[in-house]
Each structure stands twice: as C-alpha cells, then as structure tokens.
Amino acid sequence: MMRIFYFLFVWAFIIQVYSAPKLPKSWPVKADKTKLDFKDKVYIAEGNTVLAFDEYTIKAGLIRYYYETGDFEASDNVSIETETNFWQGDYVTGNVKDREIEVGPSQAYIAPFYIVSESGSMGEGKTAVFEKVSFASCDKIFDGNSDWQLESQKITYHEDGHFSADKVVFRAFDIPLLYAPGVSGDKDFFENIELRLGDSSDWGFWVHVGYRFRINKQLSVKPFVEYRTKRGAGVGSELKYKSDRLNMDFLGHYIHDTDPLSDDTINGQDYNGRFETEEDRYRVKTDITYEFTEDIKLVSRIDYISDVDFLHEFYEDEYDDYPEPVTDFDLSWLTEDWEISVNYRPRLNDFYSEVEKEPEIQINLPYRRIGTTSVYYDGNVTFGRYQRLTRDYDLDRPDNIDDDISYDTFRFDTTHSFYRPIRLDWLKITPRAAFKYVNYSDSSESGVTYEDWVNNINNDNRRGLSDELYPVTDYDDDGGSLDRVIGEFGVESSFVLNSVNNDFVFEPLDWNGLRHSVEPYVNYTYIPNPSESVDNIYFFDEVDRIEEANFVRFGVKHYLDTKRTYKDKESVERIVNFEHFIDWYLDDDGEQPQAEQFGNVIEFDHKHRVGVWIKTMNDLESGDFNVFNFGGRLGNKDEEHVTLGFLYQGRYQQSQQYSFASDLTYIYQTEVFPLDYEQTKNIRYSYFVPITETVSFQFSHYWDLDEDDLAIQKYTLIKSWDCWTTSFGVKANDNSYSLELSVSLLPSVSTEHAR
C-alpha cells in the first residue's frame, strides 16, 4: 500500500513540475518592485521600470510584461529612447518578439523632426507611422509655441531617413500659408529648403526659392525659381547622383533678362564691352566622374554659357576663382607601370580664348630602374591636334585692326629622362640627361617674338576694352612641318639632417615631440639652344616656349613634424614646410631677363586652428621685393577666427627658369613664359565671432592699397532662433550694393536639448 501511495505522490509531483509555467531564464524588465502573476502569465514591474530590447529602451512607472506571448503594456509617464530618437506619452503597448510598438497621444523626436501626434506605431521593419501629426524642427512645438509647423493626417518615417506625409499644411505664426496633398523627403528635409531674398543696385528686389528632393539614396534634384524686379524671372535645377562608380553634378539655369547690363548702344543694339547683350541667358554645367575599374576613370566637365558676363553677374564666387571655365573630357588608365590618358577639350563658348585639344593622347612611364643597372628612367609621349582660338568679339576694335588670332597643328611630343643616383655616405648626387623631340605638322614662316606675344596677351581682354590699344601679331601657315630637338643636362646634390626632441610639448596646439629635417640642395640645369626658334612655332603651352637656359638653384628645405591626437587617434603631422632658394643665371644673352632672384615659400598648417602661407621673391641686384604674398587663418573654422591675405607685386619683368627633367618650386604656377608685371598692392581680411550662443557676426574687407580704396566690403549677421535660422548680409563696392536675407528652417539643436 505504501508503495502505491509513494508511486502516486511521485507521479503527481512530476505532473505538477511539468505543468507549471515555463519562466524565462532572464527578464527584459528591471524595476524597483516586481511580482509574477502565474494565472495571467504576466510579469508586473513598478517604480523606475525599464524594458530593453533591440535598440529600444522603454521607461515607465508601470510595465506589465506577458512572458509567454511577448506582449507588454507600459503606463505612467512612458518614454521610449534609442541612440538618437525618443517618444513620450501616457500609454504604450507592443510585442517584444514581433518588435512592434504602438503609442497613444505622444511627443517624439525622430531626427530632425519634433512630432506631436494622436497615435503612432513602429513595426519590425523600423518604420514609424504617426496619425494626425504636427511637426517642426524645434521642441517649442511640444508647448504649442512653435513659430512655424507642418500639419499632416499621416506621416511615415523609414529607418534610412526617408519620410512621406499626407495632406500637409504649412503654418507660420499659426496662420495657414501653404497646402500640399503630399510631401516626401529625408532626414535633411529642413536643410534642403532654400529661401533667399534681398535687394541690390543691379537686380533690384529679388527672391530665390528652391527645394532639394531626395529621389533615392543615390539621386537628388533641387529645382528653384527666382525673380528680380530689375531683371525678370529665372528658373533652374540642380541634380546630384552618387553611386559606387558614378558621381554626377548637374546645373541648369535660365534667366529671361529684361534689362541686361550695357555700357553702349550702337544702331539700336546694346553692347557690354565689345559683346552684344543677351536677354535669354543660361548656363548648363555638368561634372561627371565614372570609374570603369579601379584603374580606368572618366572625368568630364561641360560648362555651356550664354554670354561672357553671365558668370560675373550671377556666379560671382565662381568667377573670382575661375573666370573662364573650360569643357573637357579626360579618360585615364593608371597602373604602377604606365599612365595613359585621352583628353578632349572643345571650345563651347566662343567668347572665351582657348586652346582646343582634338584630342590629346598622353602616355607616361613613371620613374623606374632600368634592369639591374644603376640608371633610372622616366618618359612621356604626348600627341594630338591643337587649335588656338581667340574670343569672337561682336564689335571690331576702334582702330578696325583684326585681332583674331587662330591657328592649328598636329603636335607630337616625346620626352625621355635618365638619372644616375650616387650615394657618397651622407651625400646624394644625381646627374641627369634628357631630351625632348617635338614635331609640328604646321608652323609659321614669319616670326612672332616674345614682345609680340606680350602685346597679344595684353590685347586679349575679357570685355575687349582697355586703356591702350596693343598691336596684334599673328602667325602665318607657310612654315610647313617642323622638327624641334631639345636637350637638358644637369645634376642635383642634396643631403638631409634630422634633429628629434621627444620631450618637446606645446599644449595649446597639442604638439608632442618635434622632428626638424633640413635638406640643403644644389640643382644645376643646362638646356642648350634648341634646334628651332620659338618665334616660328605655334604657341599652345609651355612645350612650345622652351628656350636655352643655364642656371643653378641653391636651396634649403625645412620640415617640422610632430605627434598629435585628434578624435582619439595619434598621428604624425607635418606642421611646417619651408623652402628658400636662389637662382643664379650663368649666361645673359640679353634676349630674356636674367636677374638673379631669391625666393621663399613657407607653409605652416595646423589643420584645425592655425594656417599660414608666405611667398616672397627678391631681386638680388636691387634688393627689392618683386613679390610678397601672405595668407593666414587663426582659430577653428566654426569658432572665432581671423583670416588675412596680403599681396604685393612690384613692377618687374619675370625671370625664366624651367626644367623638364627635374622638379622646381615656383613662386607662380609656371615661369616658362616671362611677363611684365605692374605694381599692385591689396589686402583682404575677415573676422568671424560668435556674439552669443545664438548670434554670430562676420565681416570681410578688400582694400586696394594702390588707390587707397576700400573696394569691397561684406557684413553678415547670423541669428539662430528657436525653430529657424536667419542670415542677413550686406555687400558694397564703389559702384553697387547688395542686401541678402537667407532663411533656414533648421536651428542649431541637439537630441539632448530636446529631451
């Protein structure tokens, strides 16, 4: 009997154990007070409760978690937080297993939107849906005090930042201004809105409105409209596309100009300079980079413009940097063993002077050792059809002289350089020998001298007007085919001295340790008189201007390196490049200026706080400065900072030093074509200062020191309001003024501020 009783007891115990509810090994809910309700299979948490799953953290006064189904209910001051977003409301339900959340009336921040809604949900696909929504770019909407807001029946927000909203009303100061049946965009929605307006002496009152539509992750389009009371209406669009292989930027801009600027009227036709004015004005610009493979790339730029003044009037910043943009297509194949490129450059704008390449093919063989010898080699082959075209003026010169200069030829150019580095302990000596062969299919029988070309260049004026009428000399096409052989011989000697101080510390700029490298060098270059004179050769670029040269450059290079930590990463940075040199000319045949010169190039670069560059050039015979240029910045770009630029150029004739087989530092980009320079002095400076946390001010001045005239002055005041930012700018020069007000619906806020 006892055995039967014992057996029944054990069996009942086993049934009880296996029929008891299965509890999770760990609970996703933490709280001050918890209890289990086995009947309803619910885990009840009270007081500072936290439910965490995936990237969500739910906080509430009370959470009921149904551990078998994964359902939960949260109440009493509920908040849901992720790394960047949050929701707040009185009641939230959802399911941990299905990754679903539903909220009642709530406030939320999903970058960059501050949202007030009657209900909302988030599914497993991390798509948030809100019903009967008001949203803005600042948390003032939570108090009902937002200066502006968008209202929608429904907004759907995806994890990738894209959103769509139905039946949208835009309100400013509680006044409905705009209605749209639907609006879509991305997380940069407020940054994509462009609103600028102002007044200027040339345009009158003007307004510019645009919005960038994000079509997908790769493609965005920004149409814009504009109106100027003195000049009429304009429309345009920008397009940006970016993928793994293709990057493309497109701009189309059209203006019907009702009163284009002009300075003369002849027979009822308005002219600006020597060009007819245009009423239908436009610009079409495309920049494309396409990578076929890692080694093969196409880079192209198309810039088609209606008239010579369009950039100057409507894209002034671009004009200041590059007043005559070119159109070209460059296909390159770059490997360790060779570089091959095909460049096609047509002239689209006939009011620019340009050298067309139709096309140019270039093959480069980088510096390499020849077999097992001690000799090194690099080479280049370039060939193509070239055509120089001067700008086509609509009016003749006042003296009726034809100033059209145009010519073309097929040119084959090949260069071969040989080097023999020699190491003598600490001293490096590198003799070199090189030759260049150039063939022209056409040339000129009559010569165009250096003085002729100086006059031609001075005559080639953008507007066609100058204080002096320079004579014009053109080539003929009677010279026939021409071969030119150019040699170069030289030797370069250098050595390097290093000094290291690991104990050096300069905390204000985060410098830790200092290494100073000094490299004195001597570079002798001799180019014998080429086989043909440059006077009979069509001039396209520096290849056509190489003449006899015999000079020595004595120089010293200095480098300063230090260790810095930026964003928790330590790296070695070069903070100073300093080179000074003297060019000493050994021959003076009187045909080219041969005065010795002393040059200095200094670059100090502390990437985030300080940057300075200096270029100087002295004439050693007179001791005068021919060039003294200075530029600098003090302070981080986004904080208080000062910039300063000073340019002095004396009255002098530029000396010529050139080598096609060694590298030379130039004060100017190239000095193969000597020019006469007039004296000029100017200074530019700017200052940016945050006045308060929400107000900043910037000004910039450009002084023409020759005329003692403040030629250009700009002032900009930036104010960040609670829900928007405004920028007001004033610009003035001797003859005109402009005022500009920009409005952004995005203030400077953060998630922490919102919370």
PDB file of C-alpha atoms in Angstrom, residues 492-749:
ATOM      1  CA  GLU A 492      71.264  67.694 -58.296  1.00  0.00           C
ATOM      2  CA  SER A 493      73.007  67.188 -54.979  1.00  0.00           C
ATOM      3  CA  SER A 494      71.408  67.056 -51.536  1.00  0.00           C
ATOM      4  CA  PHE A 495      71.665  65.671 -48.040  1.00  0.00           C
ATOM      5  CA  VAL A 496      69.327  65.505 -45.027  1.00  0.00           C
ATOM      6  CA  LEU A 497      69.972  66.338 -41.377  1.00  0.00           C
ATOM      7  CA  ASN A 498      67.464  65.328 -38.692  1.00  0.00           C
ATOM      8  CA  SER A 499      67.047  66.543 -35.146  1.00  0.00           C
ATOM      9  CA  VAL A 500      64.490  64.941 -32.787  1.00  0.00           C
ATOM     10  CA  ASN A 501      63.249  66.295 -29.460  1.00  0.00           C
ATOM     11  CA  ASN A 502      60.819  63.811 -27.904  1.00  0.00           C
ATOM     12  CA  ASP A 503      60.426  65.948 -24.759  1.00  0.00           C
ATOM     13  CA  PHE A 504      59.039  68.946 -26.628  1.00  0.00           C
ATOM     14  CA  VAL A 505      55.418  69.685 -25.680  1.00  0.00           C
ATOM     15  CA  PHE A 506      53.246  72.636 -26.736  1.00  0.00           C
ATOM     16  CA  GLU A 507      49.828  72.060 -25.185  1.00  0.00           C
ATOM     17  CA  PRO A 508      47.874  74.935 -26.862  1.00  0.00           C
ATOM     18  CA  LEU A 509      48.301  73.227 -30.248  1.00  0.00           C
ATOM     19  CA  ASP A 510      48.627  69.652 -28.914  1.00  0.00           C
ATOM     20  CA  TRP A 511      52.193  69.154 -30.130  1.00  0.00           C
ATOM     21  CA  ASN A 512      54.023  66.199 -28.618  1.00  0.00           C
ATOM     22  CA  GLY A 513      57.609  65.860 -29.717  1.00  0.00           C
ATOM     23  CA  LEU A 514      59.304  67.635 -32.605  1.00  0.00           C
ATOM     24  CA  ARG A 515      61.385  66.448 -35.538  1.00  0.00           C
ATOM     25  CA  HIS A 516      63.263  69.021 -37.610  1.00  0.00           C
ATOM     26  CA  SER A 517      64.595  67.922 -41.002  1.00  0.00           C
ATOM     27  CA  VAL A 518      66.916  70.128 -43.051  1.00  0.00           C
ATOM     28  CA  GLU A 519      67.697  69.355 -46.690  1.00  0.00           C
ATOM     29  CA  PRO A 520      70.217  71.631 -48.423  1.00  0.00           C
ATOM     30  CA  TYR A 521      70.397  71.100 -52.182  1.00  0.00           C
ATOM     31  CA  VAL A 522      72.023  72.361 -55.351  1.00  0.00           C
ATOM     32  CA  ASN A 523      70.331  71.862 -58.740  1.00  0.00           C
ATOM     33  CA  TYR A 524      72.184  72.792 -61.923  1.00  0.00           C
ATOM     34  CA  THR A 525      70.202  72.925 -65.189  1.00  0.00           C
ATOM     35  CA  TYR A 526      71.554  73.444 -68.685  1.00  0.00           C
ATOM     36  CA  ILE A 527      69.306  73.464 -71.753  1.00  0.00           C
ATOM     37  CA  PRO A 528      71.299  74.102 -74.961  1.00  0.00           C
ATOM     38  CA  ASN A 529      69.807  76.285 -77.634  1.00  0.00           C
ATOM     39  CA  PRO A 530      67.049  74.141 -79.244  1.00  0.00           C
ATOM     40  CA  SER A 531      67.234  73.224 -82.912  1.00  0.00           C
ATOM     41  CA  GLU A 532      64.416  75.622 -83.882  1.00  0.00           C
ATOM     42  CA  SER A 533      63.497  79.112 -82.702  1.00  0.00           C
ATOM     43  CA  VAL A 534      60.302  79.561 -80.677  1.00  0.00           C
ATOM     44  CA  ASP A 535      59.348  82.527 -82.874  1.00  0.00           C
ATOM     45  CA  ASN A 536      58.211  80.259 -85.724  1.00  0.00           C
ATOM     46  CA  ILE A 537      56.472  77.669 -83.559  1.00  0.00           C
ATOM     47  CA  TYR A 538      52.750  77.842 -82.851  1.00  0.00           C
ATOM     48  CA  PHE A 539      52.290  78.655 -79.167  1.00  0.00           C
ATOM     49  CA  PHE A 540      49.841  76.474 -77.177  1.00  0.00           C
ATOM     50  CA  ASP A 541      51.569  75.770 -73.850  1.00  0.00           C
ATOM     51  CA  GLU A 542      54.980  75.581 -72.164  1.00  0.00           C
ATOM     52  CA  VAL A 543      56.227  72.861 -74.536  1.00  0.00           C
ATOM     53  CA  ASP A 544      56.358  75.487 -77.286  1.00  0.00           C
ATOM     54  CA  ARG A 545      58.269  78.096 -75.247  1.00  0.00           C
ATOM     55  CA  ILE A 546      61.332  76.153 -74.026  1.00  0.00           C
ATOM     56  CA  GLU A 547      64.496  78.103 -74.776  1.00  0.00           C
ATOM     57  CA  GLU A 548      68.143  77.994 -73.818  1.00  0.00           C
ATOM     58  CA  ALA A 549      68.703  78.005 -70.059  1.00  0.00           C
ATOM     59  CA  ASN A 550      71.802  77.815 -67.881  1.00  0.00           C
ATOM     60  CA  PHE A 551      71.263  78.369 -64.174  1.00  0.00           C
ATOM     61  CA  VAL A 552      71.957  76.962 -60.732  1.00  0.00           C
ATOM     62  CA  ARG A 553      69.419  76.813 -57.938  1.00  0.00           C
ATOM     63  CA  PHE A 554      70.803  76.816 -54.389  1.00  0.00           C
ATOM     64  CA  GLY A 555      68.162  75.947 -51.836  1.00  0.00           C
ATOM     65  CA  VAL A 556      67.364  74.641 -48.380  1.00  0.00           C
ATOM     66  CA  LYS A 557      64.188  72.785 -47.414  1.00  0.00           C
ATOM     67  CA  HIS A 558      62.980  72.603 -43.816  1.00  0.00           C
ATOM     68  CA  TYR A 559      60.330  70.247 -42.423  1.00  0.00           C
ATOM     69  CA  LEU A 560      58.828  70.189 -38.939  1.00  0.00           C
ATOM     70  CA  ASP A 561      56.810  67.135 -37.810  1.00  0.00           C
ATOM     71  CA  THR A 562      55.019  66.450 -34.552  1.00  0.00           C
ATOM     72  CA  LYS A 563      52.639  63.939 -32.987  1.00  0.00           C
ATOM     73  CA  ARG A 564      49.051  64.981 -32.409  1.00  0.00           C
ATOM     74  CA  THR A 565      45.919  63.275 -31.123  1.00  0.00           C
ATOM     75  CA  TYR A 566      42.692  64.031 -32.941  1.00  0.00           C
ATOM     76  CA  LYS A 567      39.462  62.130 -32.345  1.00  0.00           C
ATOM     77  CA  ASP A 568      41.344  59.640 -30.135  1.00  0.00           C
ATOM     78  CA  LYS A 569      43.819  58.811 -32.909  1.00  0.00           C
ATOM     79  CA  GLU A 570      47.500  59.673 -32.680  1.00  0.00           C
ATOM     80  CA  SER A 571      49.270  60.530 -35.902  1.00  0.00           C
ATOM     81  CA  VAL A 572      52.433  62.205 -37.160  1.00  0.00           C
ATOM     82  CA  GLU A 573      51.640  65.507 -38.851  1.00  0.00           C
ATOM     83  CA  ARG A 574      53.819  67.846 -40.875  1.00  0.00           C
ATOM     84  CA  ILE A 575      53.242  71.309 -39.499  1.00  0.00           C
ATOM     85  CA  VAL A 576      55.864  73.345 -41.392  1.00  0.00           C
ATOM     86  CA  ASN A 577      57.204  73.273 -44.961  1.00  0.00           C
ATOM     87  CA  PHE A 578      59.809  75.957 -45.576  1.00  0.00           C
ATOM     88  CA  GLU A 579      61.967  76.357 -48.657  1.00  0.00           C
ATOM     89  CA  HIS A 580      64.230  79.207 -49.642  1.00  0.00           C
ATOM     90  CA  PHE A 581      66.275  79.290 -52.818  1.00  0.00           C
ATOM     91  CA  ILE A 582      68.472  81.443 -55.033  1.00  0.00           C
ATOM     92  CA  ASP A 583      68.502  81.175 -58.830  1.00  0.00           C
ATOM     93  CA  TRP A 584      71.840  82.105 -60.349  1.00  0.00           C
ATOM     94  CA  TYR A 585      71.960  82.542 -64.121  1.00  0.00           C
ATOM     95  CA  LEU A 586      75.260  81.719 -65.786  1.00  0.00           C
ATOM     96  CA  ASP A 587      74.546  83.216 -69.217  1.00  0.00           C
ATOM     97  CA  ASP A 588      73.000  86.536 -70.136  1.00  0.00           C
ATOM     98  CA  ASP A 589      72.475  86.899 -73.853  1.00  0.00           C
ATOM     99  CA  GLY A 590      70.129  89.855 -73.483  1.00  0.00           C
ATOM    100  CA  GLU A 591      67.149  88.107 -75.052  1.00  0.00           C
ATOM    101  CA  GLN A 592      65.477  87.163 -71.772  1.00  0.00           C
ATOM    102  CA  PRO A 593      65.671  88.751 -68.326  1.00  0.00           C
ATOM    103  CA  GLN A 594      68.407  87.035 -66.341  1.00  0.00           C
ATOM    104  CA  ALA A 595      68.439  88.841 -62.983  1.00  0.00           C
ATOM    105  CA  GLU A 596      69.231  86.582 -60.026  1.00  0.00           C
ATOM    106  CA  GLN A 597      66.358  86.114 -57.589  1.00  0.00           C
ATOM    107  CA  PHE A 598      65.862  84.919 -54.030  1.00  0.00           C
ATOM    108  CA  GLY A 599      62.619  83.063 -53.278  1.00  0.00           C
ATOM    109  CA  ASN A 600      60.921  81.821 -50.113  1.00  0.00           C
ATOM    110  CA  VAL A 601      57.909  79.552 -49.705  1.00  0.00           C
ATOM    111  CA  ILE A 602      56.630  78.930 -46.173  1.00  0.00           C
ATOM    112  CA  GLU A 603      53.611  76.816 -45.236  1.00  0.00           C
ATOM    113  CA  PHE A 604      52.524  76.373 -41.623  1.00  0.00           C
ATOM    114  CA  ASP A 605      49.492  74.120 -41.284  1.00  0.00           C
ATOM    115  CA  HIS A 606      47.792  73.239 -38.045  1.00  0.00           C
ATOM    116  CA  LYS A 607      44.718  71.767 -39.679  1.00  0.00           C
ATOM    117  CA  HIS A 608      42.163  72.761 -37.092  1.00  0.00           C
ATOM    118  CA  ARG A 609      43.430  76.009 -35.564  1.00  0.00           C
ATOM    119  CA  VAL A 610      46.157  77.830 -37.456  1.00  0.00           C
ATOM    120  CA  GLY A 611      47.279  78.049 -41.070  1.00  0.00           C
ATOM    121  CA  VAL A 612      49.852  80.391 -42.628  1.00  0.00           C
ATOM    122  CA  TRP A 613      51.496  80.606 -46.056  1.00  0.00           C
ATOM    123  CA  ILE A 614      54.065  83.085 -47.309  1.00  0.00           C
ATOM    124  CA  LYS A 615      55.643  83.527 -50.748  1.00  0.00           C
ATOM    125  CA  THR A 616      58.353  86.105 -51.396  1.00  0.00           C
ATOM    126  CA  MET A 617      60.737  86.847 -54.224  1.00  0.00           C
ATOM    127  CA  ASN A 618      63.579  89.388 -54.127  1.00  0.00           C
ATOM    128  CA  ASP A 619      65.706  90.781 -56.915  1.00  0.00           C
ATOM    129  CA  LEU A 620      69.258  90.264 -55.649  1.00  0.00           C
ATOM    130  CA  GLU A 621      70.688  93.038 -57.792  1.00  0.00           C
ATOM    131  CA  SER A 622      68.398  95.762 -56.446  1.00  0.00           C
ATOM    132  CA  GLY A 623      67.329  94.136 -53.176  1.00  0.00           C
ATOM    133  CA  ASP A 624      63.698  94.997 -53.940  1.00  0.00           C
ATOM    134  CA  PHE A 625      60.750  92.732 -53.287  1.00  0.00           C
ATOM    135  CA  ASN A 626      59.252  91.635 -56.583  1.00  0.00           C
ATOM    136  CA  VAL A 627      56.645  89.529 -54.788  1.00  0.00           C
ATOM    137  CA  PHE A 628      55.464  89.424 -51.183  1.00  0.00           C
ATOM    138  CA  ASN A 629      52.307  87.380 -50.642  1.00  0.00           C
ATOM    139  CA  PHE A 630      50.922  86.361 -47.269  1.00  0.00           C
ATOM    140  CA  GLY A 631      47.853  84.454 -46.128  1.00  0.00           C
ATOM    141  CA  GLY A 632      46.771  83.101 -42.785  1.00  0.00           C
ATOM    142  CA  ARG A 633      43.967  81.886 -40.538  1.00  0.00           C
ATOM    143  CA  LEU A 634      43.856  81.905 -36.738  1.00  0.00           C
ATOM    144  CA  GLY A 635      41.116  79.944 -34.980  1.00  0.00           C
ATOM    145  CA  ASN A 636      38.887  76.985 -35.759  1.00  0.00           C
ATOM    146  CA  LYS A 637      36.626  77.452 -38.757  1.00  0.00           C
ATOM    147  CA  ASP A 638      33.379  77.037 -36.774  1.00  0.00           C
ATOM    148  CA  GLU A 639      34.585  79.186 -33.873  1.00  0.00           C
ATOM    149  CA  GLU A 640      36.002  82.683 -33.554  1.00  0.00           C
ATOM    150  CA  HIS A 641      38.649  83.106 -36.235  1.00  0.00           C
ATOM    151  CA  VAL A 642      40.523  85.684 -38.295  1.00  0.00           C
ATOM    152  CA  THR A 643      41.804  85.415 -41.863  1.00  0.00           C
ATOM    153  CA  LEU A 644      44.301  87.728 -43.514  1.00  0.00           C
ATOM    154  CA  GLY A 645      45.716  87.918 -47.015  1.00  0.00           C
ATOM    155  CA  PHE A 646      48.213  90.439 -48.349  1.00  0.00           C
ATOM    156  CA  LEU A 647      49.507  90.637 -51.923  1.00  0.00           C
ATOM    157  CA  TYR A 648      52.317  92.849 -53.119  1.00  0.00           C
ATOM    158  CA  GLN A 649      53.639  92.678 -56.650  1.00  0.00           C
ATOM    159  CA  GLY A 650      56.341  95.069 -57.782  1.00  0.00           C
ATOM    160  CA  ARG A 651      56.986  96.461 -61.237  1.00  0.00           C
ATOM    161  CA  TYR A 652      59.343  93.897 -62.708  1.00  0.00           C
ATOM    162  CA  GLN A 653      59.966  91.501 -65.555  1.00  0.00           C
ATOM    163  CA  GLN A 654      59.576  87.879 -64.580  1.00  0.00           C
ATOM    164  CA  SER A 655      62.702  85.753 -64.884  1.00  0.00           C
ATOM    165  CA  GLN A 656      62.657  82.444 -66.690  1.00  0.00           C
ATOM    166  CA  GLN A 657      63.729  79.192 -65.090  1.00  0.00           C
ATOM    167  CA  TYR A 658      62.466  75.876 -66.367  1.00  0.00           C
ATOM    168  CA  SER A 659      63.428  72.207 -66.287  1.00  0.00           C
ATOM    169  CA  PHE A 660      61.552  69.364 -67.942  1.00  0.00           C
ATOM    170  CA  ALA A 661      63.655  66.698 -66.188  1.00  0.00           C
ATOM    171  CA  SER A 662      63.633  67.886 -62.556  1.00  0.00           C
ATOM    172  CA  ASP A 663      61.197  69.451 -60.105  1.00  0.00           C
ATOM    173  CA  LEU A 664      61.454  73.136 -59.291  1.00  0.00           C
ATOM    174  CA  THR A 665      59.450  75.179 -56.802  1.00  0.00           C
ATOM    175  CA  TYR A 666      57.818  78.211 -58.429  1.00  0.00           C
ATOM    176  CA  ILE A 667      56.547  81.384 -56.853  1.00  0.00           C
ATOM    177  CA  TYR A 668      53.998  81.382 -59.649  1.00  0.00           C
ATOM    178  CA  GLN A 669      52.423  78.289 -61.183  1.00  0.00           C
ATOM    179  CA  THR A 670      54.935  78.281 -64.014  1.00  0.00           C
ATOM    180  CA  GLU A 671      57.610  80.677 -65.163  1.00  0.00           C
ATOM    181  CA  VAL A 672      58.320  79.405 -68.666  1.00  0.00           C
ATOM    182  CA  PHE A 673      56.751  82.472 -70.293  1.00  0.00           C
ATOM    183  CA  PRO A 674      58.192  85.673 -68.765  1.00  0.00           C
ATOM    184  CA  LEU A 675      55.773  88.569 -68.428  1.00  0.00           C
ATOM    185  CA  ASP A 676      55.986  92.229 -67.455  1.00  0.00           C
ATOM    186  CA  TYR A 677      54.165  92.972 -64.201  1.00  0.00           C
ATOM    187  CA  GLU A 678      52.819  96.279 -62.977  1.00  0.00           C
ATOM    188  CA  GLN A 679      52.892  97.216 -59.314  1.00  0.00           C
ATOM    189  CA  THR A 680      49.843  96.217 -57.322  1.00  0.00           C
ATOM    190  CA  LYS A 681      49.102  96.043 -53.605  1.00  0.00           C
ATOM    191  CA  ASN A 682      45.959  94.787 -51.898  1.00  0.00           C
ATOM    192  CA  ILE A 683      44.891  93.283 -48.621  1.00  0.00           C
ATOM    193  CA  ARG A 684      41.971  91.073 -47.658  1.00  0.00           C
ATOM    194  CA  TYR A 685      40.891  90.242 -44.132  1.00  0.00           C
ATOM    195  CA  SER A 686      37.865  88.763 -42.405  1.00  0.00           C
ATOM    196  CA  TYR A 687      36.699  88.176 -38.851  1.00  0.00           C
ATOM    197  CA  PHE A 688      34.085  85.731 -37.561  1.00  0.00           C
ATOM    198  CA  VAL A 689      32.895  85.914 -33.958  1.00  0.00           C
ATOM    199  CA  PRO A 690      30.049  84.193 -32.049  1.00  0.00           C
ATOM    200  CA  ILE A 691      28.489  87.057 -30.061  1.00  0.00           C
ATOM    201  CA  THR A 692      26.152  84.840 -28.038  1.00  0.00           C
ATOM    202  CA  GLU A 693      25.116  81.190 -28.222  1.00  0.00           C
ATOM    203  CA  THR A 694      22.601  82.098 -30.943  1.00  0.00           C
ATOM    204  CA  VAL A 695      24.145  85.142 -32.678  1.00  0.00           C
ATOM    205  CA  SER A 696      27.323  85.373 -34.743  1.00  0.00           C
ATOM    206  CA  PHE A 697      28.832  88.092 -36.913  1.00  0.00           C
ATOM    207  CA  GLN A 698      31.295  88.101 -39.793  1.00  0.00           C
ATOM    208  CA  PHE A 699      32.826  90.808 -41.930  1.00  0.00           C
ATOM    209  CA  SER A 700      35.393  90.906 -44.724  1.00  0.00           C
ATOM    210  CA  HIS A 701      37.191  93.789 -46.436  1.00  0.00           C
ATOM    211  CA  TYR A 702      39.213  94.088 -49.613  1.00  0.00           C
ATOM    212  CA  TRP A 703      41.480  97.145 -49.781  1.00  0.00           C
ATOM    213  CA  ASP A 704      43.093  98.344 -52.995  1.00  0.00           C
ATOM    214  CA  LEU A 705      46.198  99.903 -51.455  1.00  0.00           C
ATOM    215  CA  ASP A 706      47.332 101.434 -54.758  1.00  0.00           C
ATOM    216  CA  GLU A 707      44.170 103.537 -54.870  1.00  0.00           C
ATOM    217  CA  ASP A 708      43.752 103.697 -51.070  1.00  0.00           C
ATOM    218  CA  ASP A 709      40.218 102.450 -51.618  1.00  0.00           C
ATOM    219  CA  LEU A 710      38.027 100.039 -49.671  1.00  0.00           C
ATOM    220  CA  ALA A 711      36.969  98.278 -52.869  1.00  0.00           C
ATOM    221  CA  ILE A 712      34.732  95.528 -51.446  1.00  0.00           C
ATOM    222  CA  GLN A 713      33.135  95.184 -48.028  1.00  0.00           C
ATOM    223  CA  LYS A 714      30.830  92.451 -46.729  1.00  0.00           C
ATOM    224  CA  TYR A 715      28.971  92.125 -43.423  1.00  0.00           C
ATOM    225  CA  THR A 716      26.908  89.131 -42.310  1.00  0.00           C
ATOM    226  CA  LEU A 717      24.809  88.690 -39.162  1.00  0.00           C
ATOM    227  CA  ILE A 718      23.573  85.166 -38.335  1.00  0.00           C
ATOM    228  CA  LYS A 719      20.824  84.573 -35.776  1.00  0.00           C
ATOM    229  CA  SER A 720      19.606  81.143 -34.658  1.00  0.00           C
ATOM    230  CA  TRP A 721      16.034  81.337 -33.355  1.00  0.00           C
ATOM    231  CA  ASP A 722      14.152  78.552 -31.602  1.00  0.00           C
ATOM    232  CA  CYS A 723      12.851  76.958 -34.785  1.00  0.00           C
ATOM    233  CA  TRP A 724      14.777  78.609 -37.608  1.00  0.00           C
ATOM    234  CA  THR A 725      17.938  80.497 -38.551  1.00  0.00           C
ATOM    235  CA  THR A 726      18.337  83.769 -40.420  1.00  0.00           C
ATOM    236  CA  SER A 727      21.354  85.274 -42.108  1.00  0.00           C
ATOM    237  CA  PHE A 728      21.461  88.903 -43.191  1.00  0.00           C
ATOM    238  CA  GLY A 729      24.292  90.127 -45.393  1.00  0.00           C
ATOM    239  CA  VAL A 730      25.366  93.470 -46.839  1.00  0.00           C
ATOM    240  CA  LYS A 731      27.893  93.854 -49.654  1.00  0.00           C
ATOM    241  CA  ALA A 732      29.095  97.098 -51.180  1.00  0.00           C
ATOM    242  CA  ASN A 733      31.751  98.341 -53.559  1.00  0.00           C
ATOM    243  CA  ASP A 734      32.405 101.615 -55.340  1.00  0.00           C
ATOM    244  CA  ASN A 735      29.539 101.298 -57.798  1.00  0.00           C
ATOM    245  CA  SER A 736      26.959  98.919 -56.368  1.00  0.00           C
ATOM    246  CA  TYR A 737      25.451  97.373 -53.272  1.00  0.00           C
ATOM    247  CA  SER A 738      23.519  94.225 -52.403  1.00  0.00           C
ATOM    248  CA  LEU A 739      21.467  93.065 -49.430  1.00  0.00           C
ATOM    249  CA  GLU A 740      20.646  89.398 -48.832  1.00  0.00           C
ATOM    250  CA  LEU A 741      18.432  87.611 -46.295  1.00  0.00           C
ATOM    251  CA  SER A 742      18.644  83.805 -46.068  1.00  0.00           C
ATOM    252  CA  VAL A 743      16.185  81.753 -44.055  1.00  0.00           C
ATOM    253  CA  SER A 744      16.730  78.198 -42.846  1.00  0.00           C
ATOM    254  CA  LEU A 745      14.028  76.199 -41.052  1.00  0.00           C
ATOM    255  CA  LEU A 746      16.717  74.275 -39.153  1.00  0.00           C
ATOM    256  CA  PRO A 747      18.105  75.759 -35.909  1.00  0.00           C
ATOM    257  CA  SER A 748      21.165  74.520 -34.054  1.00  0.00           C
ATOM    258  CA  VAL A 749      19.660  71.929 -31.686  1.00  0.00           C
TER     259      VAL A 749
END
